Amino acid sequence: METLNINKMVVYIITLLVLLQLGSCSVIPPLLYRIDVQQGNVVTHDMVKKLKPGMTKSQVRFVLGSPLIVDTFRDNRWDYVYLRQEKGELIEQQRLTIFFEEEKLTHIENHLLPSTISTEAESIKSDPRQEAARPEGGDN
């Protein structure tokens, strides 16, 4: 008789544990509050417009701020990353990668930024030596 009660108790406990586990696998949206998160560097159109080929690292840092990611093994690349989440969902993601040669800005890679900034970043890809040879104000 005593074994029957113990077996019933074990079955009840296992059933209770299974029901608790199933309850956690709900398809109903979570009722927990999710905070809005902004992480990284905000890079604006005006900031990118200020970047010119041949700028030093300190000048780029002055314009854009300190990079979020600096590659330890290649110090010629800086990454500016920005993420914005609302209620747990990714709303906006931006990444701007700055490349240097001999401590001077050479080009920018633009990922998932608004198209107006993309156009500006493309114009910075020219060689700094060509920029120095170009007459002032000449866009040809």
Steps between C-alpha positions, in 0.01 A plus 500: 500500500782734588671442160177589322490840677866564416440408135198732486706778657779453242245506214343820637839670536608400148166616358531831682855553370395420142207744521727773635744444215221512240371822651835665436477413127216739438421659163352800678732801485693547821345731753838620622601856428783525248707816520597702195873462438737728312859383472803626319592812309238716334645610165315781323513621141676819608769303680577289192508813282783635717724200427762560233772272361832555672352592840698370796358255753469774760304718255263211420459432873417869553227486231345159574607430857685191618423190295294226659730232361873527437660186355786399728695335220436762232499851641429643155126422528240663722136390522219728609194290581155616610204282600154603614249254641145566608305241697765240425490545121781644290378829352817650359854381439786706356865421444768729366851362450792741468832389347838666544836463331805655663272660763294682230137441399483316167145373460171421670271199474138574575255228605129554563521876533251731328575540129599867535787403728591215264551750218732708717697194608550393138649840417769454766641184338737697276876490548632784722786559253244567225315735734817702558558531124140605432442879478295649783126486436534266199260206516586359157 
